[in-house]
Amino acid sequence: MNASFRKTMIASAALLTFGIGGSAVAGDTAAQDINEARQESQIWTTYALSPHLRANDLKVSVDNGKATLSGTVEEGVNKDLAQQIALGVSGIASVDNQIVVQPEYVAVASTERRYGEVIDDATITSSVKSKLLWSKHTDGLKTDVDTQRGQVKLTGTADSEAAKSLATQLTKNTRGVVGVDNQLVVTAPTATVADKSKAATKEAGEDVADGWITTKVKSTLLYSSNVDGSDIKVDTKNGIVTLSGKVDTGAERALAIELARNVRGVKSVQSKGLKI
């Protein structure tokens, strides 16, 4: 990314030197440098987010619509992927692919998380928080979620061992999670008048908008690492969720049903249309 930084500095200096009414040539050069810096950043960021390329120390430079790639990868398919990504960026007409394929290549381990890992962890944290918020069984949780390289730590309080255990299960079933450290402390809740009223309402059955339920069930299935939510259709009427589509195994079917049941506002789940 040094080339991008250099071009941005050159462009900024040119604009400051010549001003708005300065040389048209200088303005064109600055605009081109800024555009090339943007292209380099876009290519590099895509590499950083790709699980196949992020561990490699790849470098990118762009000059007049030509991207030059360098670095080392373990497989030829990764070299090809890097080239196709570069060609997919607007304004890139050709690629000089100088990436070296080295079958025994192992990227140097970093003590700090790479950019792609930070994005993955933030996504996991958001997904876990959402699932805990949507669950009808985790009302008593006051949870902080922290994720480091797929390892999730839960801290805060739960009002029962069952709620704490469910928090672990919901987290484990979240896509990208490799481990869970559940440090939730179980504390006996102090029932207030408002809490008792809320509990009574809950026992009678919450009236939650069907559209909201459908959206949250779909999201919960998509976030799950053990269910292919994209193949499952979800419909809700009066709190009754109907699942249809195709799953690969009986275990996947059972989990999809259980995940749907756990969403706030769901009264029952109809699953006859969910086939193996």
PDB file of C-alpha atoms in Angstrom:
ATOM      1  CA  MET A   1       0.000   0.000   0.000  1.00  0.00           C
ATOM      2  CA  ASN A   2       3.044   2.325  -0.015  1.00  0.00           C
ATOM      3  CA  ALA A   3       2.388   3.170  -3.669  1.00  0.00           C
ATOM      4  CA  SER A   4      -1.166   4.285  -2.861  1.00  0.00           C
ATOM      5  CA  PHE A   5       0.037   6.480  -0.024  1.00  0.00           C
ATOM      6  CA  ARG A   6       2.749   7.996  -2.224  1.00  0.00           C
ATOM      7  CA  LYS A   7       0.294   8.799  -5.024  1.00  0.00           C
ATOM      8  CA  THR A   8      -2.191  10.344  -2.635  1.00  0.00           C
ATOM      9  CA  MET A   9       0.505  12.599  -1.185  1.00  0.00           C
ATOM     10  CA  ILE A  10       1.647  13.627  -4.673  1.00  0.00           C
ATOM     11  CA  ALA A  11      -1.902  14.434  -5.701  1.00  0.00           C
ATOM     12  CA  SER A  12      -2.548  16.449  -2.556  1.00  0.00           C
ATOM     13  CA  ALA A  13       0.699  18.394  -2.943  1.00  0.00           C
ATOM     14  CA  ALA A  14      -0.107  19.197  -6.573  1.00  0.00           C
ATOM     15  CA  LEU A  15      -3.527  20.521  -5.715  1.00  0.00           C
ATOM     16  CA  LEU A  16      -2.146  22.668  -2.903  1.00  0.00           C
ATOM     17  CA  THR A  17       0.660  24.016  -5.089  1.00  0.00           C
ATOM     18  CA  PHE A  18      -1.320  24.943  -8.186  1.00  0.00           C
ATOM     19  CA  GLY A  19      -4.684  25.705  -6.594  1.00  0.00           C
ATOM     20  CA  ILE A  20      -8.013  25.595  -8.357  1.00  0.00           C
ATOM     21  CA  GLY A  21      -6.868  27.881 -11.169  1.00  0.00           C
ATOM     22  CA  GLY A  22      -3.467  26.195 -11.631  1.00  0.00           C
ATOM     23  CA  SER A  23      -2.044  24.146 -14.466  1.00  0.00           C
ATOM     24  CA  ALA A  24      -4.510  21.851 -16.202  1.00  0.00           C
ATOM     25  CA  VAL A  25      -1.751  19.306 -16.699  1.00  0.00           C
ATOM     26  CA  ALA A  26      -0.945  19.278 -12.995  1.00  0.00           C
ATOM     27  CA  GLY A  27      -4.658  18.878 -12.247  1.00  0.00           C
ATOM     28  CA  ASP A  28      -4.948  15.943 -14.636  1.00  0.00           C
ATOM     29  CA  THR A  29      -1.889  14.283 -13.116  1.00  0.00           C
ATOM     30  CA  ALA A  30      -3.254  14.715  -9.604  1.00  0.00           C
ATOM     31  CA  ALA A  31      -6.637  13.303 -10.619  1.00  0.00           C
ATOM     32  CA  GLN A  32      -4.955  10.305 -12.241  1.00  0.00           C
ATOM     33  CA  ASP A  33      -2.810   9.658  -9.157  1.00  0.00           C
ATOM     34  CA  ILE A  34      -5.876   9.805  -6.920  1.00  0.00           C
ATOM     35  CA  ASN A  35      -7.762   7.406  -9.194  1.00  0.00           C
ATOM     36  CA  GLU A  36      -4.836   4.965  -9.261  1.00  0.00           C
ATOM     37  CA  ALA A  37      -4.528   5.146  -5.478  1.00  0.00           C
ATOM     38  CA  ARG A  38      -8.245   4.336  -5.233  1.00  0.00           C
ATOM     39  CA  GLN A  39      -7.840   1.355  -7.582  1.00  0.00           C
ATOM     40  CA  GLU A  40      -4.860   0.032  -5.613  1.00  0.00           C
ATOM     41  CA  SER A  41      -6.785   0.388  -2.356  1.00  0.00           C
ATOM     42  CA  GLN A  42      -9.828  -1.389  -3.787  1.00  0.00           C
ATOM     43  CA  ILE A  43      -7.755  -4.326  -5.052  1.00  0.00           C
ATOM     44  CA  TRP A  44      -5.754  -4.639  -1.840  1.00  0.00           C
ATOM     45  CA  THR A  45      -8.842  -4.398   0.378  1.00  0.00           C
ATOM     46  CA  THR A  46     -10.505  -7.191  -1.597  1.00  0.00           C
ATOM     47  CA  TYR A  47      -7.396  -9.323  -1.099  1.00  0.00           C
ATOM     48  CA  ALA A  48      -7.462  -8.561   2.627  1.00  0.00           C
ATOM     49  CA  LEU A  49     -11.105  -9.668   2.885  1.00  0.00           C
ATOM     50  CA  SER A  50     -10.654 -12.848   0.841  1.00  0.00           C
ATOM     51  CA  PRO A  51     -10.083 -15.951   3.013  1.00  0.00           C
ATOM     52  CA  HIS A  52      -7.916 -17.369   0.207  1.00  0.00           C
ATOM     53  CA  LEU A  53      -5.589 -14.389  -0.138  1.00  0.00           C
ATOM     54  CA  ARG A  54      -5.540 -12.491   3.138  1.00  0.00           C
ATOM     55  CA  ALA A  55      -2.652 -14.478   4.671  1.00  0.00           C
ATOM     56  CA  ASN A  56      -0.349 -13.643   1.765  1.00  0.00           C
ATOM     57  CA  ASP A  57       1.811 -10.537   1.626  1.00  0.00           C
ATOM     58  CA  LEU A  58       0.582  -9.343  -1.767  1.00  0.00           C
ATOM     59  CA  LYS A  59       1.488  -5.976  -3.219  1.00  0.00           C
ATOM     60  CA  VAL A  60      -0.362  -3.927  -5.833  1.00  0.00           C
ATOM     61  CA  SER A  61       0.599  -0.954  -7.969  1.00  0.00           C
ATOM     62  CA  VAL A  62      -1.434   0.664 -10.741  1.00  0.00           C
ATOM     63  CA  ASP A  63      -0.153   2.795 -13.610  1.00  0.00           C
ATOM     64  CA  ASN A  64      -2.330   3.991 -16.514  1.00  0.00           C
ATOM     65  CA  GLY A  65      -4.880   1.204 -16.111  1.00  0.00           C
ATOM     66  CA  LYS A  66      -2.286  -1.543 -15.682  1.00  0.00           C
ATOM     67  CA  ALA A  67      -2.124  -3.365 -12.322  1.00  0.00           C
ATOM     68  CA  THR A  68       1.161  -4.993 -11.311  1.00  0.00           C
ATOM     69  CA  LEU A  69       0.820  -7.734  -8.714  1.00  0.00           C
ATOM     70  CA  SER A  70       3.659  -9.215  -6.670  1.00  0.00           C
ATOM     71  CA  GLY A  71       4.122 -11.495  -3.681  1.00  0.00           C
ATOM     72  CA  THR A  72       3.934 -15.224  -2.987  1.00  0.00           C
ATOM     73  CA  VAL A  73       1.043 -17.698  -2.790  1.00  0.00           C
ATOM     74  CA  GLU A  74       0.832 -21.425  -2.180  1.00  0.00           C
ATOM     75  CA  GLU A  75      -1.343 -22.418  -5.151  1.00  0.00           C
ATOM     76  CA  GLY A  76      -1.809 -21.368  -8.754  1.00  0.00           C
ATOM     77  CA  VAL A  77      -5.553 -20.925  -8.230  1.00  0.00           C
ATOM     78  CA  ASN A  78      -4.815 -18.168  -5.713  1.00  0.00           C
ATOM     79  CA  LYS A  79      -2.583 -16.413  -8.244  1.00  0.00           C
ATOM     80  CA  ASP A  80      -5.417 -16.609 -10.784  1.00  0.00           C
ATOM     81  CA  LEU A  81      -7.911 -15.343  -8.200  1.00  0.00           C
ATOM     82  CA  ALA A  82      -5.713 -12.338  -7.459  1.00  0.00           C
ATOM     83  CA  GLN A  83      -5.593 -11.505 -11.160  1.00  0.00           C
ATOM     84  CA  GLN A  84      -9.350 -11.831 -11.682  1.00  0.00           C
ATOM     85  CA  ILE A  85     -10.032  -9.571  -8.699  1.00  0.00           C
ATOM     86  CA  ALA A  86      -7.730  -6.904 -10.132  1.00  0.00           C
ATOM     87  CA  LEU A  87      -9.368  -7.145 -13.564  1.00  0.00           C
ATOM     88  CA  GLY A  88     -12.766  -6.699 -11.927  1.00  0.00           C
ATOM     89  CA  VAL A  89     -11.890  -3.219 -10.680  1.00  0.00           C
ATOM     90  CA  SER A  90     -13.231  -0.393 -12.815  1.00  0.00           C
ATOM     91  CA  GLY A  91     -10.541   1.147 -15.009  1.00  0.00           C
ATOM     92  CA  ILE A  92      -8.102  -1.787 -14.861  1.00  0.00           C
ATOM     93  CA  ALA A  93      -7.446  -2.851 -18.458  1.00  0.00           C
ATOM     94  CA  SER A  94      -4.542  -5.274 -17.950  1.00  0.00           C
ATOM     95  CA  VAL A  95      -2.618  -7.085 -15.235  1.00  0.00           C
ATOM     96  CA  ASP A  96       1.082  -7.881 -14.964  1.00  0.00           C
ATOM     97  CA  ASN A  97       0.845 -10.846 -12.612  1.00  0.00           C
ATOM     98  CA  GLN A  98       4.277 -11.320 -11.025  1.00  0.00           C
ATOM     99  CA  ILE A  99       2.963 -13.348  -8.085  1.00  0.00           C
ATOM    100  CA  VAL A 100       5.176 -16.367  -7.405  1.00  0.00           C
ATOM    101  CA  VAL A 101       3.605 -19.772  -6.762  1.00  0.00           C
ATOM    102  CA  GLN A 102       5.496 -21.647  -4.053  1.00  0.00           C
ATOM    103  CA  PRO A 103       3.814 -24.946  -3.005  1.00  0.00           C
ATOM    104  CA  GLU A 104       5.482 -25.052   0.420  1.00  0.00           C
ATOM    105  CA  TYR A 105       4.871 -21.380   1.126  1.00  0.00           C
ATOM    106  CA  VAL A 106       3.670 -20.536   4.632  1.00  0.00           C
ATOM    107  CA  ALA A 107       2.842 -16.936   5.396  1.00  0.00           C
ATOM    108  CA  VAL A 108       4.681 -15.354   8.293  1.00  0.00           C
ATOM    109  CA  ALA A 109       2.455 -15.510  11.357  1.00  0.00           C
ATOM    110  CA  SER A 110       1.392 -12.135  12.691  1.00  0.00           C
ATOM    111  CA  THR A 111       0.770 -11.346  16.342  1.00  0.00           C
ATOM    112  CA  GLU A 112      -1.724  -8.691  15.259  1.00  0.00           C
ATOM    113  CA  ARG A 113      -4.974  -9.447  13.494  1.00  0.00           C
ATOM    114  CA  ARG A 114      -5.014  -8.739   9.789  1.00  0.00           C
ATOM    115  CA  TYR A 115      -7.602  -6.402   8.317  1.00  0.00           C
ATOM    116  CA  GLY A 116      -9.771  -9.284   7.072  1.00  0.00           C
ATOM    117  CA  GLU A 117      -9.677 -10.955  10.483  1.00  0.00           C
ATOM    118  CA  VAL A 118     -10.810  -7.734  12.162  1.00  0.00           C
ATOM    119  CA  ILE A 119     -13.774  -7.510   9.789  1.00  0.00           C
ATOM    120  CA  ASP A 120     -14.630 -11.191  10.355  1.00  0.00           C
ATOM    121  CA  ASP A 121     -14.500 -10.767  14.132  1.00  0.00           C
ATOM    122  CA  ALA A 122     -16.695  -7.665  14.014  1.00  0.00           C
ATOM    123  CA  THR A 123     -19.225  -9.574  11.901  1.00  0.00           C
ATOM    124  CA  ILE A 124     -19.238 -12.500  14.353  1.00  0.00           C
ATOM    125  CA  THR A 125     -19.700 -10.153  17.317  1.00  0.00           C
ATOM    126  CA  SER A 126     -22.641  -8.439  15.640  1.00  0.00           C
ATOM    127  CA  SER A 127     -24.209 -11.769  14.659  1.00  0.00           C
ATOM    128  CA  VAL A 128     -23.926 -13.202  18.183  1.00  0.00           C
ATOM    129  CA  LYS A 129     -25.358 -10.049  19.768  1.00  0.00           C
ATOM    130  CA  SER A 130     -28.275 -10.129  17.344  1.00  0.00           C
ATOM    131  CA  LYS A 131     -29.063 -13.786  17.965  1.00  0.00           C
ATOM    132  CA  LEU A 132     -29.031 -13.259  21.733  1.00  0.00           C
ATOM    133  CA  LEU A 133     -31.275 -10.212  21.346  1.00  0.00           C
ATOM    134  CA  TRP A 134     -33.780 -12.033  19.122  1.00  0.00           C
ATOM    135  CA  SER A 135     -34.016 -15.152  21.286  1.00  0.00           C
ATOM    136  CA  LYS A 136     -37.154 -15.537  23.385  1.00  0.00           C
ATOM    137  CA  HIS A 137     -35.117 -17.380  26.061  1.00  0.00           C
ATOM    138  CA  THR A 138     -32.361 -14.822  26.723  1.00  0.00           C
ATOM    139  CA  ASP A 139     -34.298 -11.843  28.098  1.00  0.00           C
ATOM    140  CA  GLY A 140     -32.318 -11.905  31.346  1.00  0.00           C
ATOM    141  CA  LEU A 141     -28.922 -11.711  29.654  1.00  0.00           C
ATOM    142  CA  LYS A 142     -26.785  -8.618  30.047  1.00  0.00           C
ATOM    143  CA  THR A 143     -23.962  -9.630  27.775  1.00  0.00           C
ATOM    144  CA  ASP A 144     -20.804  -8.164  26.336  1.00  0.00           C
ATOM    145  CA  VAL A 145     -19.436 -10.023  23.303  1.00  0.00           C
ATOM    146  CA  ASP A 146     -15.784  -9.877  22.271  1.00  0.00           C
ATOM    147  CA  THR A 147     -14.289 -11.810  19.348  1.00  0.00           C
ATOM    148  CA  GLN A 148     -10.624 -12.415  18.587  1.00  0.00           C
ATOM    149  CA  ARG A 149      -9.821 -14.557  15.532  1.00  0.00           C
ATOM    150  CA  GLY A 150     -13.088 -16.450  15.846  1.00  0.00           C
ATOM    151  CA  GLN A 151     -12.761 -17.018  19.599  1.00  0.00           C
ATOM    152  CA  VAL A 152     -15.781 -15.470  21.301  1.00  0.00           C
ATOM    153  CA  LYS A 153     -15.815 -14.367  24.942  1.00  0.00           C
ATOM    154  CA  LEU A 154     -19.146 -13.699  26.655  1.00  0.00           C
ATOM    155  CA  THR A 155     -19.149 -11.599  29.817  1.00  0.00           C
ATOM    156  CA  GLY A 156     -21.957 -10.171  31.898  1.00  0.00           C
ATOM    157  CA  THR A 157     -24.859 -11.797  33.713  1.00  0.00           C
ATOM    158  CA  ALA A 158     -27.593 -14.352  33.087  1.00  0.00           C
ATOM    159  CA  ASP A 159     -30.639 -15.036  35.233  1.00  0.00           C
ATOM    160  CA  SER A 160     -30.345 -18.830  34.984  1.00  0.00           C
ATOM    161  CA  GLU A 161     -27.971 -21.633  34.050  1.00  0.00           C
ATOM    162  CA  ALA A 162     -30.342 -22.498  31.206  1.00  0.00           C
ATOM    163  CA  ALA A 163     -30.007 -18.997  29.725  1.00  0.00           C
ATOM    164  CA  LYS A 164     -26.218 -19.165  30.083  1.00  0.00           C
ATOM    165  CA  SER A 165     -26.112 -22.561  28.377  1.00  0.00           C
ATOM    166  CA  LEU A 166     -28.347 -21.340  25.551  1.00  0.00           C
ATOM    167  CA  ALA A 167     -26.034 -18.368  25.022  1.00  0.00           C
ATOM    168  CA  THR A 168     -23.172 -20.817  24.491  1.00  0.00           C
ATOM    169  CA  GLN A 169     -25.168 -22.891  22.007  1.00  0.00           C
ATOM    170  CA  LEU A 170     -26.358 -19.881  20.007  1.00  0.00           C
ATOM    171  CA  THR A 171     -22.802 -18.578  19.844  1.00  0.00           C
ATOM    172  CA  LYS A 172     -21.302 -21.936  18.817  1.00  0.00           C
ATOM    173  CA  ASN A 173     -23.817 -22.217  15.974  1.00  0.00           C
ATOM    174  CA  THR A 174     -22.809 -18.819  14.563  1.00  0.00           C
ATOM    175  CA  ARG A 175     -20.892 -18.854  11.296  1.00  0.00           C
ATOM    176  CA  GLY A 176     -17.153 -18.249  11.769  1.00  0.00           C
ATOM    177  CA  VAL A 177     -17.016 -19.065  15.495  1.00  0.00           C
ATOM    178  CA  VAL A 178     -14.185 -21.465  16.397  1.00  0.00           C
ATOM    179  CA  GLY A 179     -14.572 -21.403  20.185  1.00  0.00           C
ATOM    180  CA  VAL A 180     -16.628 -19.932  23.041  1.00  0.00           C
ATOM    181  CA  ASP A 181     -15.448 -18.737  26.449  1.00  0.00           C
ATOM    182  CA  ASN A 182     -18.661 -18.226  28.405  1.00  0.00           C
ATOM    183  CA  GLN A 183     -17.867 -16.140  31.492  1.00  0.00           C
ATOM    184  CA  LEU A 184     -21.466 -15.126  32.164  1.00  0.00           C
ATOM    185  CA  VAL A 185     -22.265 -14.999  35.864  1.00  0.00           C
ATOM    186  CA  VAL A 186     -25.610 -16.437  36.916  1.00  0.00           C
ATOM    187  CA  THR A 187     -27.406 -14.088  39.285  1.00  0.00           C
ATOM    188  CA  ALA A 188     -30.875 -14.462  40.757  1.00  0.00           C
ATOM    189  CA  PRO A 189     -33.132 -11.807  39.211  1.00  0.00           C
ATOM    190  CA  THR A 190     -34.957  -9.368  41.453  1.00  0.00           C
ATOM    191  CA  ALA A 191     -38.553  -9.369  40.254  1.00  0.00           C
ATOM    192  CA  THR A 192     -40.157  -5.946  40.009  1.00  0.00           C
ATOM    193  CA  VAL A 193     -43.790  -5.165  39.253  1.00  0.00           C
ATOM    194  CA  ALA A 194     -42.806  -4.378  35.668  1.00  0.00           C
ATOM    195  CA  ASP A 195     -40.940  -7.690  35.397  1.00  0.00           C
ATOM    196  CA  LYS A 196     -43.936  -9.639  36.683  1.00  0.00           C
ATOM    197  CA  SER A 197     -46.203  -7.871  34.198  1.00  0.00           C
ATOM    198  CA  LYS A 198     -43.757  -8.640  31.398  1.00  0.00           C
ATOM    199  CA  ALA A 199     -43.610 -12.293  32.430  1.00  0.00           C
ATOM    200  CA  ALA A 200     -47.399 -12.546  32.463  1.00  0.00           C
ATOM    201  CA  THR A 201     -47.556 -11.028  29.001  1.00  0.00           C
ATOM    202  CA  LYS A 202     -44.909 -13.455  27.813  1.00  0.00           C
ATOM    203  CA  GLU A 203     -46.794 -16.462  29.167  1.00  0.00           C
ATOM    204  CA  ALA A 204     -49.895 -15.293  27.323  1.00  0.00           C
ATOM    205  CA  GLY A 205     -47.871 -15.098  24.138  1.00  0.00           C
ATOM    206  CA  GLU A 206     -46.208 -12.026  22.686  1.00  0.00           C
ATOM    207  CA  ASP A 207     -47.758 -10.330  19.677  1.00  0.00           C
ATOM    208  CA  VAL A 208     -44.813  -9.603  17.426  1.00  0.00           C
ATOM    209  CA  ALA A 209     -45.177  -8.491  13.813  1.00  0.00           C
ATOM    210  CA  ASP A 210     -45.056 -11.430  11.399  1.00  0.00           C
ATOM    211  CA  GLY A 211     -42.718  -9.540   9.079  1.00  0.00           C
ATOM    212  CA  TRP A 212     -40.253  -8.976  11.921  1.00  0.00           C
ATOM    213  CA  ILE A 213     -40.356 -12.656  12.872  1.00  0.00           C
ATOM    214  CA  THR A 214     -39.765 -13.775   9.281  1.00  0.00           C
ATOM    215  CA  THR A 215     -36.765 -11.458   8.918  1.00  0.00           C
ATOM    216  CA  LYS A 216     -35.201 -12.594  12.190  1.00  0.00           C
ATOM    217  CA  VAL A 217     -35.729 -16.298  11.491  1.00  0.00           C
ATOM    218  CA  LYS A 218     -34.123 -15.909   8.055  1.00  0.00           C
ATOM    219  CA  SER A 219     -31.188 -14.012   9.558  1.00  0.00           C
ATOM    220  CA  THR A 220     -30.727 -16.578  12.319  1.00  0.00           C
ATOM    221  CA  LEU A 221     -30.597 -19.409   9.782  1.00  0.00           C
ATOM    222  CA  LEU A 222     -28.144 -17.515   7.581  1.00  0.00           C
ATOM    223  CA  TYR A 223     -25.867 -16.772  10.555  1.00  0.00           C
ATOM    224  CA  SER A 224     -25.784 -20.459  11.538  1.00  0.00           C
ATOM    225  CA  SER A 225     -22.694 -22.454  10.631  1.00  0.00           C
ATOM    226  CA  ASN A 226     -24.678 -25.712  10.484  1.00  0.00           C
ATOM    227  CA  VAL A 227     -27.682 -24.696   8.398  1.00  0.00           C
ATOM    228  CA  ASP A 228     -27.764 -23.591   4.766  1.00  0.00           C
ATOM    229  CA  GLY A 229     -30.325 -20.858   5.320  1.00  0.00           C
ATOM    230  CA  SER A 230     -30.281 -19.766   1.682  1.00  0.00           C
ATOM    231  CA  ASP A 231     -32.194 -22.932   0.711  1.00  0.00           C
ATOM    232  CA  ILE A 232     -34.936 -22.490   3.309  1.00  0.00           C
ATOM    233  CA  LYS A 233     -38.064 -20.409   2.731  1.00  0.00           C
ATOM    234  CA  VAL A 234     -39.675 -18.769   5.770  1.00  0.00           C
ATOM    235  CA  ASP A 235     -43.275 -17.567   6.069  1.00  0.00           C
ATOM    236  CA  THR A 236     -45.034 -16.297   9.185  1.00  0.00           C
ATOM    237  CA  LYS A 237     -48.728 -15.841   9.940  1.00  0.00           C
ATOM    238  CA  ASN A 238     -50.035 -14.915  13.380  1.00  0.00           C
ATOM    239  CA  GLY A 239     -46.736 -15.962  14.945  1.00  0.00           C
ATOM    240  CA  ILE A 240     -46.775 -19.399  13.312  1.00  0.00           C
ATOM    241  CA  VAL A 241     -43.645 -19.942  11.218  1.00  0.00           C
ATOM    242  CA  THR A 242     -43.709 -22.230   8.179  1.00  0.00           C
ATOM    243  CA  LEU A 243     -40.395 -23.577   6.910  1.00  0.00           C
ATOM    244  CA  SER A 244     -40.062 -25.090   3.452  1.00  0.00           C
ATOM    245  CA  GLY A 245     -37.275 -26.006   1.073  1.00  0.00           C
ATOM    246  CA  LYS A 246     -34.471 -28.536   1.156  1.00  0.00           C
ATOM    247  CA  VAL A 247     -31.803 -29.486   3.697  1.00  0.00           C
ATOM    248  CA  ASP A 248     -29.001 -32.031   3.473  1.00  0.00           C
ATOM    249  CA  THR A 249     -29.518 -34.026   6.681  1.00  0.00           C
ATOM    250  CA  GLY A 250     -31.988 -34.747   9.432  1.00  0.00           C
ATOM    251  CA  ALA A 251     -29.694 -32.988  11.905  1.00  0.00           C
ATOM    252  CA  GLU A 252     -29.736 -29.842   9.781  1.00  0.00           C
ATOM    253  CA  ARG A 253     -33.534 -30.004   9.602  1.00  0.00           C
ATOM    254  CA  ALA A 254     -33.872 -30.398  13.364  1.00  0.00           C
ATOM    255  CA  LEU A 255     -31.509 -27.500  14.012  1.00  0.00           C
ATOM    256  CA  ALA A 256     -33.356 -25.220  11.587  1.00  0.00           C
ATOM    257  CA  ILE A 257     -36.623 -25.947  13.402  1.00  0.00           C
ATOM    258  CA  GLU A 258     -35.049 -25.366  16.821  1.00  0.00           C
ATOM    259  CA  LEU A 259     -33.459 -22.075  15.734  1.00  0.00           C
ATOM    260  CA  ALA A 260     -36.804 -20.847  14.402  1.00  0.00           C
ATOM    261  CA  ARG A 261     -38.591 -21.821  17.621  1.00  0.00           C
ATOM    262  CA  ASN A 262     -36.118 -19.805  19.689  1.00  0.00           C
ATOM    263  CA  VAL A 263     -36.862 -16.510  17.937  1.00  0.00           C
ATOM    264  CA  ARG A 264     -38.889 -14.019  19.947  1.00  0.00           C
ATOM    265  CA  GLY A 265     -42.591 -13.995  19.086  1.00  0.00           C
ATOM    266  CA  VAL A 266     -42.674 -17.436  17.420  1.00  0.00           C
ATOM    267  CA  LYS A 267     -45.623 -19.454  18.721  1.00  0.00           C
ATOM    268  CA  SER A 268     -45.022 -22.632  16.741  1.00  0.00           C
ATOM    269  CA  VAL A 269     -43.137 -23.951  13.719  1.00  0.00           C
ATOM    270  CA  GLN A 270     -44.651 -25.891  10.820  1.00  0.00           C
ATOM    271  CA  SER A 271     -41.979 -27.885   8.997  1.00  0.00           C
ATOM    272  CA  LYS A 272     -43.747 -30.401   6.743  1.00  0.00           C
ATOM    273  CA  GLY A 273     -42.438 -28.578   3.678  1.00  0.00           C
ATOM    274  CA  LEU A 274     -38.825 -28.816   4.844  1.00  0.00           C
ATOM    275  CA  LYS A 275     -37.519 -31.858   2.958  1.00  0.00           C
ATOM    276  CA  ILE A 276     -34.260 -33.807   3.100  1.00  0.00           C
TER     277      ILE A 276
END
